mmCIF file of C-alpha atoms in Angstrom:
data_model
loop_
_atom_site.group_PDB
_atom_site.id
_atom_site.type_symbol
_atom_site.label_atom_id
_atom_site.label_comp_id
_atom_site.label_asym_id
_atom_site.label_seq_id
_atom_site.Cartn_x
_atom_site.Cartn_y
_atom_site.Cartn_z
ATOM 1 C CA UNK K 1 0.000 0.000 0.000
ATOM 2 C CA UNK K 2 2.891 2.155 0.946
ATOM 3 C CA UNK K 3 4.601 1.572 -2.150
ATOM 4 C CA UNK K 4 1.272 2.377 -4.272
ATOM 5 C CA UNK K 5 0.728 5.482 -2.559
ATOM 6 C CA UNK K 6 4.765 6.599 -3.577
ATOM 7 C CA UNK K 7 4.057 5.381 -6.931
ATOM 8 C CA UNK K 8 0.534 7.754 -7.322
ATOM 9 C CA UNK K 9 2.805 11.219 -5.615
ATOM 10 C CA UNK K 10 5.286 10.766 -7.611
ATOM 11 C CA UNK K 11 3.029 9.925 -10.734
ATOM 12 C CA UNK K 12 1.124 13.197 -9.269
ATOM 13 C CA UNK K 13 3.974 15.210 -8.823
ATOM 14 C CA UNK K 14 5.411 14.439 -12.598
ATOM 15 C CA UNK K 15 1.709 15.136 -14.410
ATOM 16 C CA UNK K 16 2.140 18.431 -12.396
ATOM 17 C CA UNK K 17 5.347 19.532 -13.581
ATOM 18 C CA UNK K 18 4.561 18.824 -17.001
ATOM 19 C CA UNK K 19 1.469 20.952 -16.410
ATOM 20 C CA UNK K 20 3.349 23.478 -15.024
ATOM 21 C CA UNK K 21 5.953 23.503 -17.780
ATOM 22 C CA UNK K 22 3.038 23.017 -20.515
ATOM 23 C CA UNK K 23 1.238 26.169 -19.044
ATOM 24 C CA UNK K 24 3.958 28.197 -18.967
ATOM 25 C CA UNK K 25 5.501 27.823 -22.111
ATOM 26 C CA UNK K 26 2.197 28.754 -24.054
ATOM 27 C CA UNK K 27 1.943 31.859 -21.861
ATOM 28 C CA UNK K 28 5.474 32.587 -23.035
ATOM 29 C CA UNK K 29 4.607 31.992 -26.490
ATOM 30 C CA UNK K 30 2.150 34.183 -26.903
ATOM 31 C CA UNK K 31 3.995 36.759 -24.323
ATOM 32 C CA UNK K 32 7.409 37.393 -26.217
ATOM 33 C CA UNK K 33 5.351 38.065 -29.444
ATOM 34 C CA UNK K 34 3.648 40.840 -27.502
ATOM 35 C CA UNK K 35 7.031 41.744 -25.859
ATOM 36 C CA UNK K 36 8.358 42.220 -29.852
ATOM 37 C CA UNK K 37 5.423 44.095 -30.642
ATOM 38 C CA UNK K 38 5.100 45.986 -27.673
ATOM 39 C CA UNK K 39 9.178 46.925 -27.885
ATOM 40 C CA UNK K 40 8.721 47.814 -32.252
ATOM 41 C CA UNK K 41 5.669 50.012 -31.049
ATOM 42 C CA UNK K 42 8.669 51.857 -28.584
ATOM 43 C CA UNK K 43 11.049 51.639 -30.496
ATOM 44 C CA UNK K 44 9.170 53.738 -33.558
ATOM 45 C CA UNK K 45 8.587 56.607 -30.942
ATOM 46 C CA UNK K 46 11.979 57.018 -30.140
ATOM 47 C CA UNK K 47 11.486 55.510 -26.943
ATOM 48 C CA UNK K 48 14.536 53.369 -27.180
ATOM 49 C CA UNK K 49 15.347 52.573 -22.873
ATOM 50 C CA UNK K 50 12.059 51.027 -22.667
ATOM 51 C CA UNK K 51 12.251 49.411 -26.200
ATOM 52 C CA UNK K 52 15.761 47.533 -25.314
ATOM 53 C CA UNK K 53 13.846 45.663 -22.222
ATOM 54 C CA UNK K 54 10.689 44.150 -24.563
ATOM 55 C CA UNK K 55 13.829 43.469 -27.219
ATOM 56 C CA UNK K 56 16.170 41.500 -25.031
ATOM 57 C CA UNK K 57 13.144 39.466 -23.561
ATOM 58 C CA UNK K 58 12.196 38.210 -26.701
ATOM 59 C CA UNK K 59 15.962 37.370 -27.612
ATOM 60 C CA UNK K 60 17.041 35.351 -24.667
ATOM 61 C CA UNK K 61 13.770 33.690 -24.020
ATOM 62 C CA UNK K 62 12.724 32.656 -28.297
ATOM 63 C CA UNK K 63 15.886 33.012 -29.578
ATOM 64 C CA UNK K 64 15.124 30.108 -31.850
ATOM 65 C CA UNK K 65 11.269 32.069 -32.992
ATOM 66 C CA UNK K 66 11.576 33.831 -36.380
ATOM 67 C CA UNK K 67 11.624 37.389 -35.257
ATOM 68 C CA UNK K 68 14.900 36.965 -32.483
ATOM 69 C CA UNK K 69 16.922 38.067 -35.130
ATOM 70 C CA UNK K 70 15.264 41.013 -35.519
ATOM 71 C CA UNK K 71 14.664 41.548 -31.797
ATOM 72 C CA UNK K 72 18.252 41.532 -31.463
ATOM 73 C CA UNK K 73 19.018 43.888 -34.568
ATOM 74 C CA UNK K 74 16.753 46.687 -32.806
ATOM 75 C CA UNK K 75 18.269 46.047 -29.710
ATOM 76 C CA UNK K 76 21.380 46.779 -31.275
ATOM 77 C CA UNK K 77 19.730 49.719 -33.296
ATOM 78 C CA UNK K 78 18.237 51.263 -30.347
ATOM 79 C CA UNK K 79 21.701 51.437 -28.628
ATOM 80 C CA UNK K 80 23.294 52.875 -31.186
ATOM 81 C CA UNK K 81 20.871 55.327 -31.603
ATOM 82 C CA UNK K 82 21.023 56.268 -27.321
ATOM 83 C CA UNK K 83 24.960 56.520 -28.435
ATOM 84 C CA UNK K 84 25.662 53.634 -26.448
ATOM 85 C CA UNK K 85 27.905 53.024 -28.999
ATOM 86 C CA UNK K 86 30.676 50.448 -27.411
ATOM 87 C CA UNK K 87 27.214 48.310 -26.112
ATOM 88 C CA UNK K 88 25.571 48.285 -29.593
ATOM 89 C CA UNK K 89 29.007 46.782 -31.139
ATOM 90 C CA UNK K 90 28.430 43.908 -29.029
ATOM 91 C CA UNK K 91 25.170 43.368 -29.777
ATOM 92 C CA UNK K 92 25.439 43.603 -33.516
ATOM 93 C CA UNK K 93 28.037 41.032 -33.247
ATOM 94 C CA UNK K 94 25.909 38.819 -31.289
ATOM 95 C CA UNK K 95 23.800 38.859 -33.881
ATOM 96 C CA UNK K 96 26.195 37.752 -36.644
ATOM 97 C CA UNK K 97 27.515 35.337 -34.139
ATOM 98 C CA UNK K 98 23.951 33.698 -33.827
ATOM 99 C CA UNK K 99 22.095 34.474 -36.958
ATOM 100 C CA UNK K 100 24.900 34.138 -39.359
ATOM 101 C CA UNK K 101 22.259 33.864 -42.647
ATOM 102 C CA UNK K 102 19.908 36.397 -40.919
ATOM 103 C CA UNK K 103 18.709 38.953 -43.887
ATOM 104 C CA UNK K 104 20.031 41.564 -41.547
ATOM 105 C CA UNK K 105 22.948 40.542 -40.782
ATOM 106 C CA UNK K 106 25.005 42.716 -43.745
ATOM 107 C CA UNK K 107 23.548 45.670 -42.051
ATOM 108 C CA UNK K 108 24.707 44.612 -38.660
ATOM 109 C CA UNK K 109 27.975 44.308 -39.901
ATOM 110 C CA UNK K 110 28.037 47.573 -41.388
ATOM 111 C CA UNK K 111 26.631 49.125 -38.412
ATOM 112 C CA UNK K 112 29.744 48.167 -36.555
ATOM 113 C CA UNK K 113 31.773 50.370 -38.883
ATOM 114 C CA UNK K 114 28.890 52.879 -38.282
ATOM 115 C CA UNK K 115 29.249 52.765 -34.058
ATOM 116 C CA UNK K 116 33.361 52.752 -34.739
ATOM 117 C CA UNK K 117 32.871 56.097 -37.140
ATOM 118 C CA UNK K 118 30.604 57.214 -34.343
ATOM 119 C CA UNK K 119 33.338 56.659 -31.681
ATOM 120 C CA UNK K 120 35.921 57.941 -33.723
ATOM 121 C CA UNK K 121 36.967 61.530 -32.132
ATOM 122 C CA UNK K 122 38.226 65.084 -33.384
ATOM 123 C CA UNK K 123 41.547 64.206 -35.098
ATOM 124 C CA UNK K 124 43.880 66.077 -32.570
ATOM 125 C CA UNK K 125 42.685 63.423 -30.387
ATOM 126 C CA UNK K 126 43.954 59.647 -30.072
ATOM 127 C CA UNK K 127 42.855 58.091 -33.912
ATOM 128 C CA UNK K 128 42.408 54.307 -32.195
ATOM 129 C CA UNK K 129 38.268 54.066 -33.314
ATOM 130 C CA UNK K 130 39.140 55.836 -36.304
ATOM 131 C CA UNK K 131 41.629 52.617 -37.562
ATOM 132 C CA UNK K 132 39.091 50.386 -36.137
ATOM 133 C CA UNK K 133 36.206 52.138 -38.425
ATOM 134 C CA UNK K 134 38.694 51.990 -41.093
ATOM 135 C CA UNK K 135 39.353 48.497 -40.514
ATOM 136 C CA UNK K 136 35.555 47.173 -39.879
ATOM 137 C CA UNK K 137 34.616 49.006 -43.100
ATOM 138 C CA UNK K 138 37.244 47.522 -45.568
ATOM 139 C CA UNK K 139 36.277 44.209 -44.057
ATOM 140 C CA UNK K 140 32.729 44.864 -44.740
ATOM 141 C CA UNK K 141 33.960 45.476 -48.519
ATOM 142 C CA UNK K 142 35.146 42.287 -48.775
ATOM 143 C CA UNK K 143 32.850 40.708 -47.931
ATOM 144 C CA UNK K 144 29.845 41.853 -49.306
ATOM 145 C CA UNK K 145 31.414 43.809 -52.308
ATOM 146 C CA UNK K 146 27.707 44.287 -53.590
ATOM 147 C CA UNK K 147 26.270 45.868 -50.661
ATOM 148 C CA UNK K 148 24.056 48.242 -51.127
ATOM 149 C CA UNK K 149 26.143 49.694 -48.313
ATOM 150 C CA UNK K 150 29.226 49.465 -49.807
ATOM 151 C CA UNK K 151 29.176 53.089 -51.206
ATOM 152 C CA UNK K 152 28.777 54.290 -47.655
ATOM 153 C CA UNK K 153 31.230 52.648 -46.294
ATOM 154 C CA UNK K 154 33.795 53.978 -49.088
ATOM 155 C CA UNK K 155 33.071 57.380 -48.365
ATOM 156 C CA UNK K 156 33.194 56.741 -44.312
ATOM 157 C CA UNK K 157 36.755 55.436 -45.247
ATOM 158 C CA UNK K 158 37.870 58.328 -47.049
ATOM 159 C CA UNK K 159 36.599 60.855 -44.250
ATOM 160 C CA UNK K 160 38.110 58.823 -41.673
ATOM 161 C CA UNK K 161 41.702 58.698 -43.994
ATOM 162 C CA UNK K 162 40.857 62.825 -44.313
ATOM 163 C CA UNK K 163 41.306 63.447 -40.405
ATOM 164 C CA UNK K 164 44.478 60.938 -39.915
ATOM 165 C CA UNK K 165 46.382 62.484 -42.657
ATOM 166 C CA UNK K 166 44.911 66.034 -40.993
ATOM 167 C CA UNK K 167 46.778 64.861 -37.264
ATOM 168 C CA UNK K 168 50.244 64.131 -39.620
ATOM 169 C CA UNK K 169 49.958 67.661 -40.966
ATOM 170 C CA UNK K 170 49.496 69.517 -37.872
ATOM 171 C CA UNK K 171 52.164 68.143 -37.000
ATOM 172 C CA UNK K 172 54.255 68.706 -39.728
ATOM 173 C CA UNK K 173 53.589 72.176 -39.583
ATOM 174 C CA UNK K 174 54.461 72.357 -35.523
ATOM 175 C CA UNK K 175 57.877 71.099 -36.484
ATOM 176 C CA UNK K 176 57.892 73.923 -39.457
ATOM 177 C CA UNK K 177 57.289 76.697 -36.852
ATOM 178 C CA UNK K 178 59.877 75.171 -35.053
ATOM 179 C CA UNK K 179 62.268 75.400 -37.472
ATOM 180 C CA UNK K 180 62.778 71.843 -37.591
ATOM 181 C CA UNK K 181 62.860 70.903 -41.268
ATOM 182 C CA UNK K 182 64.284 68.148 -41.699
ATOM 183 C CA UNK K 183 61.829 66.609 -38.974
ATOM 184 C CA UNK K 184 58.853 68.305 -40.643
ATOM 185 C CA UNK K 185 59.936 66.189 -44.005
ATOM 186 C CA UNK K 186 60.169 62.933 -42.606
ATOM 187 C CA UNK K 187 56.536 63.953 -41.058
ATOM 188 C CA UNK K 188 55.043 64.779 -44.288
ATOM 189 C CA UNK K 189 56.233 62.107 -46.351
ATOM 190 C CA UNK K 190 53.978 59.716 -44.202
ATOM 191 C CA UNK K 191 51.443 61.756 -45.837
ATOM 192 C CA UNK K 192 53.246 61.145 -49.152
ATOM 193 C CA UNK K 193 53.368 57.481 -48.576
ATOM 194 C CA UNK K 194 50.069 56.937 -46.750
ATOM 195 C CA UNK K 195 47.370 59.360 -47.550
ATOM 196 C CA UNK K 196 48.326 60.599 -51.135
ATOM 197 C CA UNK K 197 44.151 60.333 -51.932
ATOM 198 C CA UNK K 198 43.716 62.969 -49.632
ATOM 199 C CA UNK K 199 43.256 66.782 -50.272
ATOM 200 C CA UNK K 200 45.976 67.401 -48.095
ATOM 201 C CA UNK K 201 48.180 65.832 -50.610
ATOM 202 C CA UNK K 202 49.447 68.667 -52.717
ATOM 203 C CA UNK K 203 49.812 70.822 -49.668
ATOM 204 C CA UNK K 204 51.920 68.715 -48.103
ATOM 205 C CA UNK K 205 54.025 68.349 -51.319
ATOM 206 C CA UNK K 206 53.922 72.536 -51.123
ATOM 207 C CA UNK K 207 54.902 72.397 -46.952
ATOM 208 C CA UNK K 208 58.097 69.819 -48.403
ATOM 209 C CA UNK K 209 59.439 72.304 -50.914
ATOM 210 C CA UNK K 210 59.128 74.722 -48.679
ATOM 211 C CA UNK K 211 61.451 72.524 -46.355
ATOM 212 C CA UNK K 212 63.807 72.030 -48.714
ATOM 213 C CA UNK K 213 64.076 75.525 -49.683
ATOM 214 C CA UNK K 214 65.400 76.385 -45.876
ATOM 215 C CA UNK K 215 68.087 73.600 -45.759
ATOM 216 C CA UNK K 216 69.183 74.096 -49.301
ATOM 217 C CA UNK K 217 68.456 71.050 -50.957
ATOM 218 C CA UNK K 218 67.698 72.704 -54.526
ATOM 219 C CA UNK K 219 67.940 69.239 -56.142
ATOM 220 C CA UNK K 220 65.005 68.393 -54.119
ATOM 221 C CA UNK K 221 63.096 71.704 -54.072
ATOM 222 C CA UNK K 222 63.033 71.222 -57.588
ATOM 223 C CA UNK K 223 61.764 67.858 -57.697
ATOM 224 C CA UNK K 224 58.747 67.920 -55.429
ATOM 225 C CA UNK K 225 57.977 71.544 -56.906
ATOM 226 C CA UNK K 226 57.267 69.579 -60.492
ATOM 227 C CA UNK K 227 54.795 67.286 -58.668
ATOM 228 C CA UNK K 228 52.517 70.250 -56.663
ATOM 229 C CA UNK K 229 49.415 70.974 -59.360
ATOM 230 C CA UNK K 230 48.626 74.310 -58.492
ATOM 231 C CA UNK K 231 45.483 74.017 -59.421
ATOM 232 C CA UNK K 232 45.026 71.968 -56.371
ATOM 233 C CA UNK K 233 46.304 73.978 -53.569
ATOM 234 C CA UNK K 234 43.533 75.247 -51.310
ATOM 235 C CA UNK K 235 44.058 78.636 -50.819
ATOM 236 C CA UNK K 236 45.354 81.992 -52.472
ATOM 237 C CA UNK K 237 47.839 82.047 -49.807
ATOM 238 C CA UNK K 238 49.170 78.701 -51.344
ATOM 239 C CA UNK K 239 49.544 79.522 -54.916
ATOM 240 C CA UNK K 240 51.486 82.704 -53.465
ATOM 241 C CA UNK K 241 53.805 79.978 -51.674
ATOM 242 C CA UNK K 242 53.510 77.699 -54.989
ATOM 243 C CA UNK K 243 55.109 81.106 -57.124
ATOM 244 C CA UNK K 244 57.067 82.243 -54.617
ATOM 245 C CA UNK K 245 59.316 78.820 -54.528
ATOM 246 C CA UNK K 246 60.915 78.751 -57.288
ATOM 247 C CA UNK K 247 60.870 82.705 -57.165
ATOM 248 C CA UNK K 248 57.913 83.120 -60.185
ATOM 249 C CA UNK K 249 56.146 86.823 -60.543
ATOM 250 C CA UNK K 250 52.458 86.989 -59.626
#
């Protein structure tokens, strides 16, 4: 009798928990798709704090339902967009790490680039997010060369290329108000070397002539003064420079 009447609580116990469990999981069903639609609903009004709670729900408790992908891509989007941008780089990669064939997951990797340009300072500052931006975005190139993105992502490159070759010629031109030409050369050949699509190019090549006007290498006055297209230089101020070089009348 004992042993029937362990058999029947236990028996009891079990239907219970698989009650329980039943029960519970249809309430979560049907909850996390109002948790998504609740958080989209947020998220559309700008309301991005309370969106990121409905959003992170859905994604760690149906990460397997068809919408967790997007869950997690406007949980990512709605940091980025509170400027929580070191946060939102983790979450976009979460979502390439778990929805690798996600339709969105091109855009998440582009984003990335987007929260490194984002982080990226003023360029007297340390450049570190602006080579990671650099970086992120010639990797997105690669690999999705088709991207409708990928024009974007050029440009982003070429202003974040613009402000590293701009710290190189401050600098430069600290070492020419200094006096120090030989130190302001080896400073703007970097540009030379490294940032010749830039618009700081031919100025630079105008700063080195300059350079090498004051120690008295004519050979090389002469050389870089054949490269600098006028035309180019940025100011009237320059072209007086440009003439005044190679001693030329107005």
């Amino acid at each position: 009798m004992k042993s029937y009447k362990q058999t029947f609580f236990f028996f009891s116990v079990t239907l219970f928990i698989l009650w329980g469990c039943s029960g519970s999981k249809t309430v979560e069903t049907g909850s996390f798709m109002q948790r998504y639609e609740k958080g989209s609903q947020l998220y559309d009004d700008e309301k991005y704090y309370k969106a990121i709670d409905h959003f992170t729900f859905v994604v760690y408790n149906a990460p397997g339902s068809d919408i967790a992908d997007d869950a997690q891509f406007k949980l990512a989007k709605s940091h980025y967009y509170l400027k929580e941008y070191l946060v939102a780089i983790d979450e976009f990669q979460r979502l390439l790490l778990r929805w690798p064939a996600s339709d969105l997951a091109e855009e998440a990797d582009f984003m990335i680039g987007e929260c490194y340009f984002e982080l990226s300072p003023i360029y007297q500052r340390d450049q570190t997010y602006t080579y990671y931006a650099i970086q992120q975005y010639q990797d997105f190139i690669d690999t999705s060369p088709h991207s409708k993105f990928r024009k974007q992502a050029e440009e982003r490159i070429q202003t974040c290329r613009l402000k590293l070759a701009k710290k190189v010629f401050d600098a430069g031109e600290l070492y020419m108000i200094l006096r120090e030409w030989k130190a302001a050369i080896i400073t703007f050949e970097e540009i030379i070397n490294e940032y010749y699509d830039t618009p700081l190019y031919q100025p630079t090549l105008l700063n080195m002539a300059e350079c090498y006007k004051k120690i008295g290498d004519v050979e090389k006055l002469s050389e870089i003064y054949h490269e600098i297209d006028k035309s180019k230089l940025n100011s009237s101020q320059d072209r007086l420079r440009y003439n005044s070089l190679m001693n030329i009348p107005d």
